[in-house]
Amino acid sequence: VQLQASGGGLVQAGGSLRLSCAASGRTFNVFVMAWFRQAPGKEREFVTVLRSGDSPHYADSVKGRFTISRDNAGNTWYLQMNSLKPEDTAVYYCALTNKYLSGSVYYYVSPARYHLWGQGTQVTVSS
């Protein structure tokens, strides 16, 4: 299974972008899908996570502006990013695991929980 991330680009502050993450090789009925981002010189940062059958969870910095979703076919996830800010500039990574735990969603804010990663897509927001 491979993850292919796409959709990054250059956008002005206040604009929107939609990132995609396609999983090849299989369809996941049970999954935990997350987006992380990493700005230059900074650690990889949690953005959002979606567990199958659960509501999404967002970092405070993107709550109300970003939305994670999944297509009906079950093998592509999206990150809709609205009202973008210069501080959203980073390489965005999708990450996936099928090791679903029904406890606290905060377990999944760590990058260490995921064994599949997309290659990253650059998002640059100009002021």
PDB file of C-alpha atoms in Angstrom:
ATOM      1  CA  VAL A   1       0.000   0.000   0.000  1.00  0.00           C
ATOM      2  CA  GLN A   2       1.253   3.465  -0.890  1.00  0.00           C
ATOM      3  CA  LEU A   3      -0.080   6.903  -0.091  1.00  0.00           C
ATOM      4  CA  GLN A   4       0.117   9.630  -2.715  1.00  0.00           C
ATOM      5  CA  ALA A   5      -0.421  13.196  -1.516  1.00  0.00           C
ATOM      6  CA  SER A   6      -1.206  16.029  -3.922  1.00  0.00           C
ATOM      7  CA  GLY A   7      -2.862  19.413  -4.179  1.00  0.00           C
ATOM      8  CA  GLY A   8      -0.333  21.733  -2.599  1.00  0.00           C
ATOM      9  CA  GLY A   9       0.648  25.028  -4.106  1.00  0.00           C
ATOM     10  CA  LEU A  10       1.063  28.750  -3.632  1.00  0.00           C
ATOM     11  CA  VAL A  11      -1.937  30.742  -2.457  1.00  0.00           C
ATOM     12  CA  GLN A  12      -2.526  34.192  -1.007  1.00  0.00           C
ATOM     13  CA  ALA A  13      -3.590  34.640   2.577  1.00  0.00           C
ATOM     14  CA  GLY A  14      -7.331  34.104   2.882  1.00  0.00           C
ATOM     15  CA  GLY A  15      -7.376  31.664   0.000  1.00  0.00           C
ATOM     16  CA  SER A  16      -8.177  27.961  -0.122  1.00  0.00           C
ATOM     17  CA  LEU A  17      -6.544  24.720  -1.171  1.00  0.00           C
ATOM     18  CA  ARG A  18      -7.684  21.115  -1.144  1.00  0.00           C
ATOM     19  CA  LEU A  19      -5.134  18.403  -0.526  1.00  0.00           C
ATOM     20  CA  SER A  20      -5.723  14.810  -1.535  1.00  0.00           C
ATOM     21  CA  CYS A  21      -4.235  11.578  -0.245  1.00  0.00           C
ATOM     22  CA  ALA A  22      -4.866   8.469  -2.300  1.00  0.00           C
ATOM     23  CA  ALA A  23      -4.171   4.994  -0.973  1.00  0.00           C
ATOM     24  CA  SER A  24      -3.272   2.497  -3.666  1.00  0.00           C
ATOM     25  CA  GLY A  25      -3.471  -1.233  -3.317  1.00  0.00           C
ATOM     26  CA  ARG A  26      -6.448  -1.665  -1.033  1.00  0.00           C
ATOM     27  CA  THR A  27      -9.528  -0.110   0.489  1.00  0.00           C
ATOM     28  CA  PHE A  28      -9.547   0.532   4.203  1.00  0.00           C
ATOM     29  CA  ASN A  29     -12.826  -0.086   6.010  1.00  0.00           C
ATOM     30  CA  VAL A  30     -11.165   0.443   9.375  1.00  0.00           C
ATOM     31  CA  PHE A  31      -8.692   3.264   9.385  1.00  0.00           C
ATOM     32  CA  VAL A  32      -7.134   6.176  11.146  1.00  0.00           C
ATOM     33  CA  MET A  33      -6.116   8.895   8.696  1.00  0.00           C
ATOM     34  CA  ALA A  34      -4.258  12.009   9.739  1.00  0.00           C
ATOM     35  CA  TRP A  35      -2.612  15.052   8.261  1.00  0.00           C
ATOM     36  CA  PHE A  36       0.565  16.491   9.699  1.00  0.00           C
ATOM     37  CA  ARG A  37       2.650  19.435   8.590  1.00  0.00           C
ATOM     38  CA  GLN A  38       6.237  20.466   8.962  1.00  0.00           C
ATOM     39  CA  ALA A  39       7.580  23.953   8.513  1.00  0.00           C
ATOM     40  CA  PRO A  40      11.307  24.590   7.965  1.00  0.00           C
ATOM     41  CA  GLY A  41      13.265  24.177  11.178  1.00  0.00           C
ATOM     42  CA  LYS A  42      10.264  22.887  13.089  1.00  0.00           C
ATOM     43  CA  GLU A  43       9.036  19.492  14.200  1.00  0.00           C
ATOM     44  CA  ARG A  44       6.257  17.670  12.429  1.00  0.00           C
ATOM     45  CA  GLU A  45       2.967  19.027  13.759  1.00  0.00           C
ATOM     46  CA  PHE A  46      -0.419  17.359  14.065  1.00  0.00           C
ATOM     47  CA  VAL A  47      -3.181  18.967  11.982  1.00  0.00           C
ATOM     48  CA  THR A  48      -6.184  16.636  12.004  1.00  0.00           C
ATOM     49  CA  VAL A  49      -7.239  13.006  12.348  1.00  0.00           C
ATOM     50  CA  LEU A  50     -10.230  11.016  11.207  1.00  0.00           C
ATOM     51  CA  ARG A  51     -11.023   7.557  12.571  1.00  0.00           C
ATOM     52  CA  SER A  52     -13.531   5.329  10.795  1.00  0.00           C
ATOM     53  CA  GLY A  53     -16.939   5.813  12.393  1.00  0.00           C
ATOM     54  CA  ASP A  54     -15.797   8.776  14.460  1.00  0.00           C
ATOM     55  CA  SER A  55     -15.897  12.556  14.212  1.00  0.00           C
ATOM     56  CA  PRO A  56     -12.727  14.326  13.108  1.00  0.00           C
ATOM     57  CA  HIS A  57     -10.398  16.003  15.556  1.00  0.00           C
ATOM     58  CA  TYR A  58      -8.456  19.159  14.716  1.00  0.00           C
ATOM     59  CA  ALA A  59      -5.538  21.062  16.132  1.00  0.00           C
ATOM     60  CA  ASP A  60      -6.666  24.338  17.673  1.00  0.00           C
ATOM     61  CA  SER A  61      -4.639  26.273  15.100  1.00  0.00           C
ATOM     62  CA  VAL A  62      -6.774  24.985  12.202  1.00  0.00           C
ATOM     63  CA  LYS A  63     -10.135  24.393  13.861  1.00  0.00           C
ATOM     64  CA  GLY A  64     -12.932  26.054  11.920  1.00  0.00           C
ATOM     65  CA  ARG A  65     -10.748  26.515   8.831  1.00  0.00           C
ATOM     66  CA  PHE A  66      -9.695  23.000   7.810  1.00  0.00           C
ATOM     67  CA  THR A  67     -11.900  19.978   7.108  1.00  0.00           C
ATOM     68  CA  ILE A  68     -10.853  16.371   6.672  1.00  0.00           C
ATOM     69  CA  SER A  69     -13.050  14.017   4.672  1.00  0.00           C
ATOM     70  CA  ARG A  70     -13.040  10.736   2.798  1.00  0.00           C
ATOM     71  CA  ASP A  71     -14.494   9.799  -0.570  1.00  0.00           C
ATOM     72  CA  ASN A  72     -17.249   7.221  -0.956  1.00  0.00           C
ATOM     73  CA  ALA A  73     -14.912   4.712  -2.586  1.00  0.00           C
ATOM     74  CA  GLY A  74     -12.941   4.631   0.648  1.00  0.00           C
ATOM     75  CA  ASN A  75      -9.402   5.072  -0.597  1.00  0.00           C
ATOM     76  CA  THR A  76      -8.946   8.824  -0.933  1.00  0.00           C
ATOM     77  CA  TRP A  77      -8.952  11.384   1.837  1.00  0.00           C
ATOM     78  CA  TYR A  78      -9.044  15.144   1.532  1.00  0.00           C
ATOM     79  CA  LEU A  79      -7.978  18.145   3.535  1.00  0.00           C
ATOM     80  CA  GLN A  80      -9.951  21.234   2.630  1.00  0.00           C
ATOM     81  CA  MET A  81      -8.072  24.293   3.835  1.00  0.00           C
ATOM     82  CA  ASN A  82      -9.882  27.627   3.913  1.00  0.00           C
ATOM     83  CA  SER A  83      -8.919  31.064   5.201  1.00  0.00           C
ATOM     84  CA  LEU A  84      -5.284  30.155   4.866  1.00  0.00           C
ATOM     85  CA  LYS A  85      -2.694  32.118   6.806  1.00  0.00           C
ATOM     86  CA  PRO A  86       1.051  32.570   6.216  1.00  0.00           C
ATOM     87  CA  GLU A  87       1.681  30.459   9.317  1.00  0.00           C
ATOM     88  CA  ASP A  88       0.018  27.524   7.544  1.00  0.00           C
ATOM     89  CA  THR A  89       3.015  27.378   5.198  1.00  0.00           C
ATOM     90  CA  ALA A  90       4.575  23.918   5.495  1.00  0.00           C
ATOM     91  CA  VAL A  91       4.996  20.567   3.842  1.00  0.00           C
ATOM     92  CA  TYR A  92       1.815  18.626   4.488  1.00  0.00           C
ATOM     93  CA  TYR A  93       1.911  14.855   4.995  1.00  0.00           C
ATOM     94  CA  CYS A  94      -0.911  12.357   5.098  1.00  0.00           C
ATOM     95  CA  ALA A  95      -0.527   9.339   7.355  1.00  0.00           C
ATOM     96  CA  LEU A  96      -2.553   6.183   7.739  1.00  0.00           C
ATOM     97  CA  THR A  97      -2.868   3.231  10.067  1.00  0.00           C
ATOM     98  CA  ASN A  98      -5.428   0.445  10.368  1.00  0.00           C
ATOM     99  CA  LYS A  99      -4.573  -0.083  14.038  1.00  0.00           C
ATOM    100  CA  TYR A 100      -7.787   1.365  15.373  1.00  0.00           C
ATOM    101  CA  LEU A 101      -8.132   1.972  19.103  1.00  0.00           C
ATOM    102  CA  SER A 102     -11.448   3.233  20.401  1.00  0.00           C
ATOM    103  CA  GLY A 103      -9.990   5.203  23.291  1.00  0.00           C
ATOM    104  CA  SER A 104      -8.918   8.799  23.346  1.00  0.00           C
ATOM    105  CA  VAL A 105      -8.349  10.360  19.958  1.00  0.00           C
ATOM    106  CA  TYR A 106      -5.316  12.125  21.436  1.00  0.00           C
ATOM    107  CA  TYR A 107      -3.439   8.830  21.102  1.00  0.00           C
ATOM    108  CA  TYR A 108      -3.326   9.562  17.381  1.00  0.00           C
ATOM    109  CA  VAL A 109      -1.812  13.038  17.466  1.00  0.00           C
ATOM    110  CA  SER A 110       1.659  11.485  17.580  1.00  0.00           C
ATOM    111  CA  PRO A 111       3.339  10.746  14.242  1.00  0.00           C
ATOM    112  CA  ALA A 112       4.647   7.511  15.774  1.00  0.00           C
ATOM    113  CA  ARG A 113       1.162   5.939  15.553  1.00  0.00           C
ATOM    114  CA  TYR A 114       1.256   5.755  11.761  1.00  0.00           C
ATOM    115  CA  HIS A 115       3.061   3.259   9.572  1.00  0.00           C
ATOM    116  CA  LEU A 116       2.058   4.609   6.156  1.00  0.00           C
ATOM    117  CA  TRP A 117       3.052   8.067   4.984  1.00  0.00           C
ATOM    118  CA  GLY A 118       2.552  10.087   1.849  1.00  0.00           C
ATOM    119  CA  GLN A 119       5.493  11.861   0.297  1.00  0.00           C
ATOM    120  CA  GLY A 120       4.441  15.361   1.374  1.00  0.00           C
ATOM    121  CA  THR A 121       3.059  18.278  -0.581  1.00  0.00           C
ATOM    122  CA  GLN A 122       4.209  21.876  -0.199  1.00  0.00           C
ATOM    123  CA  VAL A 123       1.712  24.534   0.823  1.00  0.00           C
ATOM    124  CA  THR A 124       2.896  28.134   0.687  1.00  0.00           C
ATOM    125  CA  VAL A 125       0.686  30.986   1.831  1.00  0.00           C
ATOM    126  CA  SER A 126       1.822  34.471   0.911  1.00  0.00           C
ATOM    127  CA  SER A 127       0.866  37.519   2.933  1.00  0.00           C
TER     128      SER A 127
END
